[in-house]
């Protein structure tokens, strides 16, 4: 390894394994796949810091979000790095973007803007030092990032490409996805760094860098165990039924263990989406029910007994769900589910089984003749015990901040209320607000309730008289510095909503509650961790990524004390999900290690077939009768297509460029693609088509295309693996012979009748569209940018030679009864204006239209409810308005 690379790495603040990853990627381009939570953002930020210090570099950073860019700039600024990376967005003009490229530095660029600038040659590609690609697992052949990489590598063979990702599981789906991603990135090396890698394992397992972990397996109550068993039986029955009805399902993938994991939705969608339209109604209901059952199963350990009972009772009172149930609601396990759910709230509910009558359901839901005895979640008591232990350690000289991390905002808010008021107060308020109010039951008084259930911890009650606030971190430390400010607690509570994190402060010790997921900024928890530097962390819900972030945090501060309390329900589905996540990540890395050993990568990616443009297949046979000189004597003319700027959000421009067509990005008001001077294409997806037909926008677009182009085309793209329907999906799906105003197919039929020159293309994929575009351009003239830019919706003159009529009167005539696209020109040639038209007799109109029925319809419409005054006004209003253009 070069000595210069080692000197660069030593100048940056990195851990031992991070330095090895950094040096490996710095010396040779490649794709880095790191285990989730081990600090991929730290390694990426070190590369940004390296290239920011040299203003002579031009580094383009791809596939980052606004939150990523804000976090990286914030950390680099804290480290004193100058100049900081800049962002290039659509809000910056084209000239300013070109100036920024020429100035150099590290630039965060949105993919759509960079594609347009590369095609318009605004970017000095030969001066680009390299590209940094974040979240590289999302780079597939048809995405914008792949288009950028191909355009970059075509003109720059020396610039580096370094890609980063922490999602090893993403490479387990599809055929040779890792190999295809590497080829798309134009790199040759695959660097794998799992948690069990020798360097990482040895470094993080050092005694001074290990976290002191106290794993608490909290036993579930008897009622919770019964609910979990019943839910697992119901889910297992639904899985068996689904597998028996659909033989195409992978038996190894659709199992009970997979269903309770977080990845089930993506697995079932991947397998059933291509045949969704062929599934029976029962199979679709089973998939939907499994999704709801998984949420209910998760709420067993996440929510309290009152909230869970409300969720379960909603199943019985929902008539639609009850009527369309596929059978699991009538299983014995469903009876057990309702019985044990009531036991968590009503002590006498276990003495009787709920009956099937509606009245019985209402009695069970309301707790008729049952004594209310609210069950405290066991984790609440465990949290109180841990806080008491931490307070005792604080008194022994180990004082420090406490960070409590729960799954979402709702859980955090409930924990905050529990620490403030106690379990009985929280559950009583919830019971009175829901069950008692809905079923007319007497409210429970808090005074009576405290006799049967204690608060969270008595020490917490003693601290509520001191400084206690809710707000942001800045407010927390400000209030801590000014302990005399009191009385603002209620005001602060009112400002808290679900979009912010919840914090609760007790003076001794400082307690901060923060959600693991659901925050608007994914880096908020990491910011809190490094700003507060807690000595104690209580993990209320399991999250493998945050545990590894704590490992990295401890490794960067080996001298600091850090103790982790990991609360986990024993023998629960939460524990199983946590173990399944670990196993799947381990299996994903093992699969990547095996694939890396047999992976076939071209020795020179800069000159490989991936950069070749054209539609000729790789296995095309070449005739030996043709001489080499004849083949190269007449080079083929490069075809050109004008593409609207907004279309670069789709995959089609990339595929057109791949087939050898030159893409010219311009702002087009009429159409999306200009293939030839006479051919214009408006592209619609299925959802966009339905929306445009309903709001009338498609009519105006087709009207503009037919006025300015001889061959207007409506392109409708759909995915052949995703079913769709343009008909109303009711109990009986029929196509009516009548035109219906609310029917999409009727509107599409009217569109074709009104615009006879409009051609409709149905394409099953962007690949098929690119092939059709190439065939339509064979032997045709190339479009001109100046003419396309000159055509606007407000243009008064139509460039078509055959369009000699004014647009307003022409549209009016086409709407008259008896007038169609086949006879309106004859009428307008023989009649000068509307004043002359209303004077014609029925025989004259029939002769002009060459059809007696059409003539009668038009005559009756004109002279319907005729009065002398109206006829005089009509003659005066239309007199002199000729419809022929001069």
mmCIF file of N, CA and C in Angstrom, residues 29 58 102 166 183-184 188 205 238 278 319 383 400 430 449 590 657 750 805:
data_model
loop_
_atom_site.group_PDB
_atom_site.id
_atom_site.type_symbol
_atom_site.label_atom_id
_atom_site.label_comp_id
_atom_site.label_asym_id
_atom_site.label_seq_id
_atom_site.Cartn_x
_atom_site.Cartn_y
_atom_site.Cartn_z
ATOM 1 N N UNK A 29 -10.647 1.597 -6.595
ATOM 2 C CA UNK A 29 -12.088 1.831 -6.631
ATOM 3 C C UNK A 29 -12.842 0.543 -6.341
ATOM 4 N N UNK A 58 -12.645 18.242 -8.222
ATOM 5 C CA UNK A 58 -14.068 18.368 -8.552
ATOM 6 C C UNK A 58 -14.701 17.011 -8.290
ATOM 7 N N UNK A 102 -17.032 24.624 -12.608
ATOM 8 C CA UNK A 102 -15.701 25.109 -12.966
ATOM 9 C C UNK A 102 -14.908 25.550 -11.738
ATOM 10 N N UNK A 166 -24.724 0.043 3.256
ATOM 11 C CA UNK A 166 -24.762 -0.764 4.480
ATOM 12 C C UNK A 166 -25.961 -1.705 4.475
ATOM 13 N N UNK A 183 -21.042 -4.023 -12.055
ATOM 14 C CA UNK A 183 -20.840 -3.640 -13.449
ATOM 15 C C UNK A 183 -21.493 -2.296 -13.758
ATOM 16 N N UNK A 184 -22.650 -2.056 -13.174
ATOM 17 C CA UNK A 184 -23.314 -0.772 -13.392
ATOM 18 C C UNK A 184 -22.500 0.377 -12.801
ATOM 19 N N UNK A 188 -14.390 -2.727 -10.095
ATOM 20 C CA UNK A 188 -13.989 -4.126 -10.189
ATOM 21 C C UNK A 188 -13.895 -4.809 -8.835
ATOM 22 N N UNK A 205 -14.127 -5.967 20.400
ATOM 23 C CA UNK A 205 -14.174 -6.849 21.560
ATOM 24 C C UNK A 205 -13.062 -6.557 22.559
ATOM 25 N N UNK A 238 -53.476 -18.943 8.642
ATOM 26 C CA UNK A 238 -53.587 -18.128 7.420
ATOM 27 C C UNK A 238 -52.456 -18.435 6.443
ATOM 28 N N UNK A 278 -54.444 -12.658 -11.059
ATOM 29 C CA UNK A 278 -54.929 -14.030 -11.210
ATOM 30 C C UNK A 278 -55.320 -14.663 -9.875
ATOM 31 N N UNK A 319 -68.121 -4.416 10.788
ATOM 32 C CA UNK A 319 -69.013 -5.307 10.044
ATOM 33 C C UNK A 319 -68.407 -5.744 8.718
ATOM 34 N N UNK A 383 -38.437 -0.869 33.655
ATOM 35 C CA UNK A 383 -37.833 0.441 33.442
ATOM 36 C C UNK A 383 -37.693 1.191 34.751
ATOM 37 N N UNK A 400 -24.549 10.513 35.794
ATOM 38 C CA UNK A 400 -24.453 10.720 34.350
ATOM 39 C C UNK A 400 -25.826 10.761 33.731
ATOM 40 N N UNK A 430 -56.510 6.656 29.941
ATOM 41 C CA UNK A 430 -56.763 5.994 28.669
ATOM 42 C C UNK A 430 -58.070 5.208 28.712
ATOM 43 N N UNK A 449 -57.746 4.442 42.334
ATOM 44 C CA UNK A 449 -56.833 3.595 41.581
ATOM 45 C C UNK A 449 -55.478 3.470 42.221
ATOM 46 N N UNK A 590 -22.561 -13.964 4.048
ATOM 47 C CA UNK A 590 -21.987 -15.249 3.635
ATOM 48 C C UNK A 590 -22.254 -15.528 2.155
ATOM 49 N N UNK A 657 -30.725 6.454 -24.616
ATOM 50 C CA UNK A 657 -29.291 6.732 -24.799
ATOM 51 C C UNK A 657 -28.504 5.438 -24.931
ATOM 52 N N UNK A 750 -63.796 8.327 -26.287
ATOM 53 C CA UNK A 750 -64.157 9.655 -26.768
ATOM 54 C C UNK A 750 -62.929 10.431 -27.232
ATOM 55 N N UNK A 805 -57.976 26.734 -40.642
ATOM 56 C CA UNK A 805 -59.142 27.251 -39.930
ATOM 57 C C UNK A 805 -58.719 27.775 -38.560
#
